[in-house]
């Protein structure tokens, strides 16, 4: 673990701690302490320094890949500069990286969501990560990964905070009517065997972001608007612990319970026509069962729906 990461963990435990104490405890020089403090500030952490009292954290947190890796018993690659963790994971897979493996970055410069859409990635206040899995299964035997991850996110947030997010089919997490997270699941299939060899599950989550671009104002929101009561490390660990440990049927139950669209009237587009229907059920694979206004039953496996009330 790097010196600045060790100092960060020590600062979390104290209201104030002097540079002299930090140097003695970590067996480093005062100059090394000062350099580490500056590194933390460069990573978006606001630190107060008072003569004879020392340092304390006022706001911000630091991603700790070693802590996350140990908590999950999972290799974690931390990329200080990343265009997209999704692309980082794909490139590593092409180069023979093993799975499962988590790819993590403090921000992204070319973040993309479903259908190649751009999404806002904050410099310091977001969670951007991709899990690489190697299921080696036929497509029809794959677990509903997007459902499992969506369930894990809302359950982790509910467990660690007093907030209660919901899921907008198929891959968005909402809080108080605004989007705080999105999920992108992609698969690679072998032409020879027809098996899905690799799956990449990307998550972009607005953890503690104070401002958004004008075009997202009123649409996007952050999990925390005030000082967070947990760290990003806490939430990342909880999400993936739930993902791996909870039985699939329990995830499906959570997905339905937290659904924004189940038993609601929605609209969707088909053959350039806007169709209105009521969502009567969600299958174990995460597909929507719709009843249209003329009584027709339709299964929607992909695409987008809009709540009519919105």
mmCIF file of C-alpha atoms in Angstrom:
data_model
loop_
_atom_site.group_PDB
_atom_site.id
_atom_site.type_symbol
_atom_site.label_atom_id
_atom_site.label_comp_id
_atom_site.label_asym_id
_atom_site.label_seq_id
_atom_site.Cartn_x
_atom_site.Cartn_y
_atom_site.Cartn_z
ATOM 1 C CA UNK A 1 0.000 0.000 0.000
ATOM 2 C CA UNK A 2 1.297 3.442 -0.945
ATOM 3 C CA UNK A 3 2.319 5.985 1.705
ATOM 4 C CA UNK A 4 -0.507 8.396 0.906
ATOM 5 C CA UNK A 5 -3.041 5.548 1.166
ATOM 6 C CA UNK A 6 -1.704 4.573 4.592
ATOM 7 C CA UNK A 7 -1.871 8.183 5.768
ATOM 8 C CA UNK A 8 -5.415 8.487 4.432
ATOM 9 C CA UNK A 9 -6.500 5.442 6.441
ATOM 10 C CA UNK A 10 -4.838 6.879 9.546
ATOM 11 C CA UNK A 11 -6.562 10.249 9.085
ATOM 12 C CA UNK A 12 -9.925 8.523 8.903
ATOM 13 C CA UNK A 13 -9.470 7.362 12.492
ATOM 14 C CA UNK A 14 -8.508 10.701 14.047
ATOM 15 C CA UNK A 15 -10.002 14.177 14.391
ATOM 16 C CA UNK A 16 -6.481 15.655 14.226
ATOM 17 C CA UNK A 17 -3.092 13.962 13.983
ATOM 18 C CA UNK A 18 0.269 15.694 13.700
ATOM 19 C CA UNK A 19 2.777 15.207 10.920
ATOM 20 C CA UNK A 20 5.317 14.184 13.548
ATOM 21 C CA UNK A 21 3.047 11.393 14.794
ATOM 22 C CA UNK A 22 2.356 10.191 11.261
ATOM 23 C CA UNK A 23 6.078 10.155 10.459
ATOM 24 C CA UNK A 24 6.885 8.199 13.608
ATOM 25 C CA UNK A 25 4.084 5.660 13.228
ATOM 26 C CA UNK A 26 4.772 5.000 9.547
ATOM 27 C CA UNK A 27 8.559 5.259 9.898
ATOM 28 C CA UNK A 28 8.890 7.911 7.210
ATOM 29 C CA UNK A 29 10.229 11.471 7.030
ATOM 30 C CA UNK A 30 8.178 14.621 7.644
ATOM 31 C CA UNK A 31 8.832 15.519 4.001
ATOM 32 C CA UNK A 32 7.230 12.226 2.938
ATOM 33 C CA UNK A 33 4.199 13.049 5.096
ATOM 34 C CA UNK A 34 3.865 16.475 3.464
ATOM 35 C CA UNK A 35 4.165 14.940 -0.028
ATOM 36 C CA UNK A 36 1.481 12.372 0.809
ATOM 37 C CA UNK A 37 -0.868 15.100 2.068
ATOM 38 C CA UNK A 38 -0.422 16.955 -1.216
ATOM 39 C CA UNK A 39 -1.157 13.777 -3.159
ATOM 40 C CA UNK A 40 -4.384 13.315 -1.208
ATOM 41 C CA UNK A 41 -5.392 16.892 -1.986
ATOM 42 C CA UNK A 42 -4.658 16.270 -5.680
ATOM 43 C CA UNK A 43 -7.108 13.360 -5.446
ATOM 44 C CA UNK A 44 -9.932 15.649 -4.342
ATOM 45 C CA UNK A 45 -9.615 15.261 -0.571
ATOM 46 C CA UNK A 46 -9.955 18.496 1.380
ATOM 47 C CA UNK A 47 -7.580 18.487 4.356
ATOM 48 C CA UNK A 48 -7.379 21.042 7.144
ATOM 49 C CA UNK A 49 -3.940 21.731 8.624
ATOM 50 C CA UNK A 50 -3.592 23.578 11.950
ATOM 51 C CA UNK A 51 -0.263 24.299 13.577
ATOM 52 C CA UNK A 52 0.444 22.093 16.628
ATOM 53 C CA UNK A 53 -2.791 20.137 16.046
ATOM 54 C CA UNK A 54 -1.935 18.532 12.719
ATOM 55 C CA UNK A 55 -4.140 17.344 9.873
ATOM 56 C CA UNK A 56 -7.724 16.182 9.490
ATOM 57 C CA UNK A 57 -9.992 15.302 6.567
ATOM 58 C CA UNK A 58 -12.815 17.737 5.880
ATOM 59 C CA UNK A 59 -14.324 16.071 2.817
ATOM 60 C CA UNK A 60 -13.660 13.615 0.039
ATOM 61 C CA UNK A 61 -12.480 10.028 0.045
ATOM 62 C CA UNK A 62 -9.844 7.906 -1.631
ATOM 63 C CA UNK A 63 -10.321 4.695 -3.569
ATOM 64 C CA UNK A 64 -8.232 1.902 -2.014
ATOM 65 C CA UNK A 65 -7.842 -0.995 -4.483
ATOM 66 C CA UNK A 66 -5.862 -3.142 -2.011
ATOM 67 C CA UNK A 67 -8.600 -2.828 0.608
ATOM 68 C CA UNK A 68 -11.280 -3.694 -1.964
ATOM 69 C CA UNK A 69 -9.262 -6.626 -3.295
ATOM 70 C CA UNK A 70 -8.726 -8.077 0.171
ATOM 71 C CA UNK A 71 -12.375 -7.623 1.146
ATOM 72 C CA UNK A 72 -13.626 -9.372 -1.989
ATOM 73 C CA UNK A 73 -10.775 -11.852 -2.442
ATOM 74 C CA UNK A 74 -10.677 -10.605 -6.015
ATOM 75 C CA UNK A 75 -7.908 -9.056 -8.126
ATOM 76 C CA UNK A 76 -8.480 -5.328 -8.639
ATOM 77 C CA UNK A 77 -6.751 -3.213 -11.273
ATOM 78 C CA UNK A 78 -6.760 0.484 -10.421
ATOM 79 C CA UNK A 79 -6.239 2.821 -13.354
ATOM 80 C CA UNK A 80 -5.352 6.400 -12.427
ATOM 81 C CA UNK A 81 -6.160 7.536 -15.963
ATOM 82 C CA UNK A 82 -8.893 5.738 -17.882
ATOM 83 C CA UNK A 83 -11.005 6.485 -20.926
ATOM 84 C CA UNK A 84 -13.388 3.691 -19.953
ATOM 85 C CA UNK A 85 -13.097 0.826 -17.459
ATOM 86 C CA UNK A 86 -15.210 -1.212 -19.865
ATOM 87 C CA UNK A 87 -12.553 -0.818 -22.533
ATOM 88 C CA UNK A 88 -9.764 -1.392 -20.000
ATOM 89 C CA UNK A 89 -11.315 -4.743 -19.081
ATOM 90 C CA UNK A 90 -11.800 -5.755 -22.720
ATOM 91 C CA UNK A 91 -8.198 -4.899 -23.598
ATOM 92 C CA UNK A 92 -6.908 -6.872 -20.619
ATOM 93 C CA UNK A 93 -9.063 -9.853 -21.624
ATOM 94 C CA UNK A 94 -7.622 -9.806 -25.139
ATOM 95 C CA UNK A 95 -4.179 -9.903 -23.558
ATOM 96 C CA UNK A 96 -5.053 -13.005 -21.574
ATOM 97 C CA UNK A 97 -6.177 -11.563 -18.227
ATOM 98 C CA UNK A 98 -7.897 -14.050 -15.960
ATOM 99 C CA UNK A 99 -11.358 -13.603 -14.476
ATOM 100 C CA UNK A 100 -13.115 -12.691 -12.288
ATOM 101 C CA UNK A 101 -11.266 -9.389 -12.189
ATOM 102 C CA UNK A 102 -12.424 -5.901 -11.207
ATOM 103 C CA UNK A 103 -11.237 -2.795 -13.057
ATOM 104 C CA UNK A 104 -11.573 0.484 -11.183
ATOM 105 C CA UNK A 105 -10.887 4.143 -11.971
ATOM 106 C CA UNK A 106 -11.432 7.447 -10.134
ATOM 107 C CA UNK A 107 -12.867 8.981 -13.320
ATOM 108 C CA UNK A 108 -13.314 8.335 -17.043
ATOM 109 C CA UNK A 109 -12.545 10.584 -19.982
ATOM 110 C CA UNK A 110 -14.635 8.795 -22.609
ATOM 111 C CA UNK A 111 -17.411 7.155 -20.622
ATOM 112 C CA UNK A 112 -20.152 5.451 -22.628
ATOM 113 C CA UNK A 113 -23.408 3.803 -21.637
ATOM 114 C CA UNK A 114 -25.934 1.683 -23.513
ATOM 115 C CA UNK A 115 -26.190 2.274 -27.260
ATOM 116 C CA UNK A 116 -22.891 4.172 -27.128
ATOM 117 C CA UNK A 117 -24.409 7.121 -25.307
ATOM 118 C CA UNK A 118 -22.128 9.504 -23.455
ATOM 119 C CA UNK A 119 -22.593 9.880 -19.720
ATOM 120 C CA UNK A 120 -21.117 12.379 -17.296
ATOM 121 C CA UNK A 121 -18.103 11.150 -15.292
ATOM 122 C CA UNK A 122 -16.993 13.359 -12.424
ATOM 123 C CA UNK A 123 -13.311 13.890 -11.639
ATOM 124 C CA UNK A 124 -13.465 12.753 -8.015
ATOM 125 C CA UNK A 125 -17.012 12.032 -6.869
ATOM 126 C CA UNK A 126 -18.066 8.974 -8.855
ATOM 127 C CA UNK A 127 -17.639 5.208 -8.887
ATOM 128 C CA UNK A 128 -16.521 3.783 -12.246
ATOM 129 C CA UNK A 129 -15.791 0.076 -12.468
ATOM 130 C CA UNK A 130 -16.118 -3.018 -14.647
ATOM 131 C CA UNK A 131 -16.237 -6.650 -13.560
ATOM 132 C CA UNK A 132 -14.855 -9.190 -16.031
ATOM 133 C CA UNK A 133 -16.319 -12.705 -15.819
ATOM 134 C CA UNK A 134 -15.732 -15.830 -17.914
ATOM 135 C CA UNK A 135 -19.010 -17.815 -17.781
ATOM 136 C CA UNK A 136 -18.270 -20.161 -20.729
ATOM 137 C CA UNK A 137 -21.959 -20.905 -21.120
ATOM 138 C CA UNK A 138 -24.526 -20.727 -23.882
ATOM 139 C CA UNK A 139 -26.424 -17.464 -24.076
ATOM 140 C CA UNK A 140 -29.681 -19.009 -22.867
ATOM 141 C CA UNK A 141 -27.917 -20.371 -19.768
ATOM 142 C CA UNK A 142 -26.393 -17.055 -18.697
ATOM 143 C CA UNK A 143 -27.510 -15.538 -15.416
ATOM 144 C CA UNK A 144 -29.381 -12.214 -15.851
ATOM 145 C CA UNK A 145 -26.288 -10.199 -14.980
ATOM 146 C CA UNK A 146 -27.886 -6.765 -15.301
ATOM 147 C CA UNK A 147 -30.669 -7.828 -12.945
ATOM 148 C CA UNK A 148 -28.169 -9.221 -10.426
ATOM 149 C CA UNK A 149 -26.060 -6.064 -10.450
ATOM 150 C CA UNK A 150 -29.039 -3.697 -10.255
ATOM 151 C CA UNK A 151 -30.327 -5.643 -7.259
ATOM 152 C CA UNK A 152 -26.875 -5.555 -5.645
ATOM 153 C CA UNK A 153 -26.602 -1.780 -6.049
ATOM 154 C CA UNK A 154 -29.986 -0.906 -4.545
ATOM 155 C CA UNK A 155 -29.607 -3.449 -1.747
ATOM 156 C CA UNK A 156 -26.083 -2.238 -0.901
ATOM 157 C CA UNK A 157 -27.246 1.385 -0.747
ATOM 158 C CA UNK A 158 -30.239 0.454 1.404
ATOM 159 C CA UNK A 159 -28.033 -1.534 3.784
ATOM 160 C CA UNK A 160 -25.356 1.134 4.211
ATOM 161 C CA UNK A 161 -27.478 4.309 4.161
ATOM 162 C CA UNK A 162 -30.980 5.567 4.939
ATOM 163 C CA UNK A 163 -31.705 5.942 1.208
ATOM 164 C CA UNK A 164 -34.019 3.749 -0.853
ATOM 165 C CA UNK A 165 -33.185 3.787 -4.585
ATOM 166 C CA UNK A 166 -35.277 2.135 -7.283
ATOM 167 C CA UNK A 167 -34.644 0.419 -10.605
ATOM 168 C CA UNK A 168 -35.852 1.720 -13.956
ATOM 169 C CA UNK A 169 -35.885 -1.112 -16.472
ATOM 170 C CA UNK A 170 -33.545 -2.227 -17.679
ATOM 171 C CA UNK A 171 -30.320 -0.851 -16.309
ATOM 172 C CA UNK A 172 -30.756 2.484 -14.493
ATOM 173 C CA UNK A 173 -30.809 3.210 -10.768
ATOM 174 C CA UNK A 174 -32.967 6.139 -9.641
ATOM 175 C CA UNK A 175 -33.218 8.071 -6.390
ATOM 176 C CA UNK A 176 -36.067 10.516 -5.806
ATOM 177 C CA UNK A 177 -36.961 10.493 -9.495
ATOM 178 C CA UNK A 178 -33.443 11.129 -10.828
ATOM 179 C CA UNK A 179 -30.804 8.792 -12.231
ATOM 180 C CA UNK A 180 -27.813 8.124 -9.988
ATOM 181 C CA UNK A 181 -26.314 5.055 -11.693
ATOM 182 C CA UNK A 182 -26.251 3.077 -14.902
ATOM 183 C CA UNK A 183 -25.204 -0.466 -15.780
ATOM 184 C CA UNK A 184 -23.707 -1.712 -19.050
ATOM 185 C CA UNK A 185 -23.440 -5.484 -19.577
ATOM 186 C CA UNK A 186 -21.642 -6.770 -22.668
ATOM 187 C CA UNK A 187 -20.810 -10.308 -23.777
ATOM 188 C CA UNK A 188 -18.281 -11.929 -26.110
ATOM 189 C CA UNK A 189 -19.320 -15.120 -27.894
ATOM 190 C CA UNK A 190 -17.047 -17.700 -29.514
ATOM 191 C CA UNK A 191 -17.888 -18.221 -33.173
ATOM 192 C CA UNK A 192 -16.563 -21.795 -32.997
ATOM 193 C CA UNK A 193 -18.458 -23.019 -29.922
ATOM 194 C CA UNK A 194 -21.334 -20.564 -29.631
ATOM 195 C CA UNK A 195 -20.441 -20.202 -25.952
ATOM 196 C CA UNK A 196 -20.328 -16.840 -24.187
ATOM 197 C CA UNK A 197 -16.666 -16.707 -23.177
ATOM 198 C CA UNK A 198 -16.495 -13.293 -21.527
ATOM 199 C CA UNK A 199 -18.904 -10.901 -19.847
ATOM 200 C CA UNK A 200 -18.112 -7.297 -18.888
ATOM 201 C CA UNK A 201 -20.377 -5.580 -16.379
ATOM 202 C CA UNK A 202 -19.772 -1.845 -16.112
ATOM 203 C CA UNK A 203 -21.150 0.472 -13.440
ATOM 204 C CA UNK A 204 -21.121 4.259 -13.356
ATOM 205 C CA UNK A 205 -22.480 5.661 -10.098
ATOM 206 C CA UNK A 206 -22.773 9.286 -8.976
ATOM 207 C CA UNK A 207 -21.561 9.007 -5.391
ATOM 208 C CA UNK A 208 -20.913 12.583 -4.224
ATOM 209 C CA UNK A 209 -21.166 15.031 -7.118
ATOM 210 C CA UNK A 210 -22.169 18.624 -6.488
ATOM 211 C CA UNK A 211 -22.709 19.906 -10.035
ATOM 212 C CA UNK A 212 -23.821 18.421 -13.350
ATOM 213 C CA UNK A 213 -23.753 19.783 -16.919
ATOM 214 C CA UNK A 214 -26.778 21.928 -17.803
ATOM 215 C CA UNK A 215 -28.261 19.230 -20.031
ATOM 216 C CA UNK A 216 -28.340 16.799 -17.085
ATOM 217 C CA UNK A 217 -29.700 19.231 -14.531
ATOM 218 C CA UNK A 218 -33.044 17.903 -13.331
ATOM 219 C CA UNK A 219 -32.340 14.436 -14.766
ATOM 220 C CA UNK A 220 -29.231 13.203 -12.961
ATOM 221 C CA UNK A 221 -28.524 13.251 -9.251
ATOM 222 C CA UNK A 222 -25.939 12.076 -6.743
ATOM 223 C CA UNK A 223 -26.299 9.467 -4.016
ATOM 224 C CA UNK A 224 -24.993 12.035 -1.540
ATOM 225 C CA UNK A 225 -25.478 15.797 -1.740
ATOM 226 C CA UNK A 226 -24.120 16.430 1.748
ATOM 227 C CA UNK A 227 -21.062 14.860 3.406
ATOM 228 C CA UNK A 228 -21.272 11.085 2.736
ATOM 229 C CA UNK A 229 -21.867 8.785 5.686
ATOM 230 C CA UNK A 230 -19.893 5.987 3.972
ATOM 231 C CA UNK A 231 -16.899 5.808 1.630
ATOM 232 C CA UNK A 232 -16.841 4.698 -1.972
ATOM 233 C CA UNK A 233 -14.758 1.721 -0.834
ATOM 234 C CA UNK A 234 -17.571 0.679 1.532
ATOM 235 C CA UNK A 235 -20.157 0.776 -1.237
ATOM 236 C CA UNK A 236 -18.003 -0.962 -3.852
ATOM 237 C CA UNK A 237 -17.251 -3.833 -1.469
ATOM 238 C CA UNK A 238 -20.890 -4.211 -0.444
ATOM 239 C CA UNK A 239 -22.157 -4.221 -4.052
ATOM 240 C CA UNK A 240 -19.893 -7.056 -5.168
ATOM 241 C CA UNK A 241 -20.272 -9.057 -1.942
ATOM 242 C CA UNK A 242 -24.019 -9.088 -2.542
ATOM 243 C CA UNK A 243 -23.561 -9.859 -6.228
ATOM 244 C CA UNK A 244 -21.510 -12.982 -5.534
ATOM 245 C CA UNK A 245 -23.205 -14.223 -2.353
ATOM 246 C CA UNK A 246 -26.955 -13.706 -2.706
ATOM 247 C CA UNK A 247 -28.870 -16.475 -4.543
ATOM 248 C CA UNK A 248 -30.144 -15.529 -7.979
ATOM 249 C CA UNK A 249 -33.818 -15.898 -7.020
ATOM 250 C CA UNK A 250 -33.344 -13.412 -4.175
ATOM 251 C CA UNK A 251 -31.804 -10.902 -6.577
ATOM 252 C CA UNK A 252 -34.797 -11.295 -8.896
ATOM 253 C CA UNK A 253 -37.141 -10.701 -5.962
ATOM 254 C CA UNK A 254 -35.307 -7.478 -5.046
ATOM 255 C CA UNK A 255 -35.339 -6.345 -8.681
ATOM 256 C CA UNK A 256 -39.122 -6.693 -8.808
ATOM 257 C CA UNK A 257 -39.671 -5.084 -5.398
ATOM 258 C CA UNK A 258 -37.565 -2.070 -6.383
ATOM 259 C CA UNK A 259 -38.897 -1.770 -9.926
ATOM 260 C CA UNK A 260 -40.188 1.627 -11.024
ATOM 261 C CA UNK A 261 -42.209 0.131 -13.869
ATOM 262 C CA UNK A 262 -43.825 -3.049 -12.522
ATOM 263 C CA UNK A 263 -47.645 -2.724 -12.550
ATOM 264 C CA UNK A 264 -47.290 0.741 -14.122
ATOM 265 C CA UNK A 265 -48.400 2.060 -17.488
ATOM 266 C CA UNK A 266 -45.502 2.652 -19.858
ATOM 267 C CA UNK A 267 -44.865 3.564 -23.450
ATOM 268 C CA UNK A 268 -42.348 2.047 -25.848
ATOM 269 C CA UNK A 269 -41.573 2.320 -29.525
ATOM 270 C CA UNK A 270 -41.953 -0.457 -32.085
ATOM 271 C CA UNK A 271 -41.855 -0.139 -35.875
ATOM 272 C CA UNK A 272 -41.845 3.657 -35.493
ATOM 273 C CA UNK A 273 -45.038 3.528 -33.463
ATOM 274 C CA UNK A 274 -45.462 4.531 -29.823
ATOM 275 C CA UNK A 275 -47.312 1.806 -27.931
ATOM 276 C CA UNK A 276 -48.891 2.142 -24.499
ATOM 277 C CA UNK A 277 -49.046 -0.891 -22.233
ATOM 278 C CA UNK A 278 -49.142 -1.968 -18.604
ATOM 279 C CA UNK A 279 -46.228 -3.937 -17.141
ATOM 280 C CA UNK A 280 -47.857 -7.046 -15.655
ATOM 281 C CA UNK A 281 -44.686 -8.938 -14.692
ATOM 282 C CA UNK A 282 -40.902 -9.170 -14.965
ATOM 283 C CA UNK A 283 -39.438 -12.566 -15.880
ATOM 284 C CA UNK A 284 -36.493 -14.223 -14.161
ATOM 285 C CA UNK A 285 -34.356 -13.071 -17.072
ATOM 286 C CA UNK A 286 -35.416 -9.475 -16.551
ATOM 287 C CA UNK A 287 -37.778 -9.300 -19.532
ATOM 288 C CA UNK A 288 -40.975 -7.233 -19.297
ATOM 289 C CA UNK A 289 -44.380 -8.854 -19.738
ATOM 290 C CA UNK A 290 -46.685 -6.166 -21.140
ATOM 291 C CA UNK A 291 -50.405 -5.999 -21.711
ATOM 292 C CA UNK A 292 -51.234 -3.496 -24.421
ATOM 293 C CA UNK A 293 -54.392 -1.399 -24.526
ATOM 294 C CA UNK A 294 -55.948 -3.842 -26.989
ATOM 295 C CA UNK A 295 -55.297 -6.809 -24.666
ATOM 296 C CA UNK A 296 -52.259 -8.204 -26.474
ATOM 297 C CA UNK A 297 -49.537 -9.797 -24.281
ATOM 298 C CA UNK A 298 -46.037 -8.781 -25.336
ATOM 299 C CA UNK A 299 -42.608 -9.777 -23.999
ATOM 300 C CA UNK A 300 -39.987 -7.055 -24.169
ATOM 301 C CA UNK A 301 -36.431 -8.351 -23.835
ATOM 302 C CA UNK A 302 -34.544 -5.165 -24.706
ATOM 303 C CA UNK A 303 -35.055 -1.543 -25.574
ATOM 304 C CA UNK A 304 -36.398 1.298 -23.483
ATOM 305 C CA UNK A 305 -39.688 2.175 -21.871
ATOM 306 C CA UNK A 306 -40.974 5.430 -20.445
ATOM 307 C CA UNK A 307 -43.365 5.748 -17.552
ATOM 308 C CA UNK A 308 -46.515 7.347 -18.884
ATOM 309 C CA UNK A 309 -46.794 9.417 -15.673
ATOM 310 C CA UNK A 310 -43.396 11.006 -16.483
#
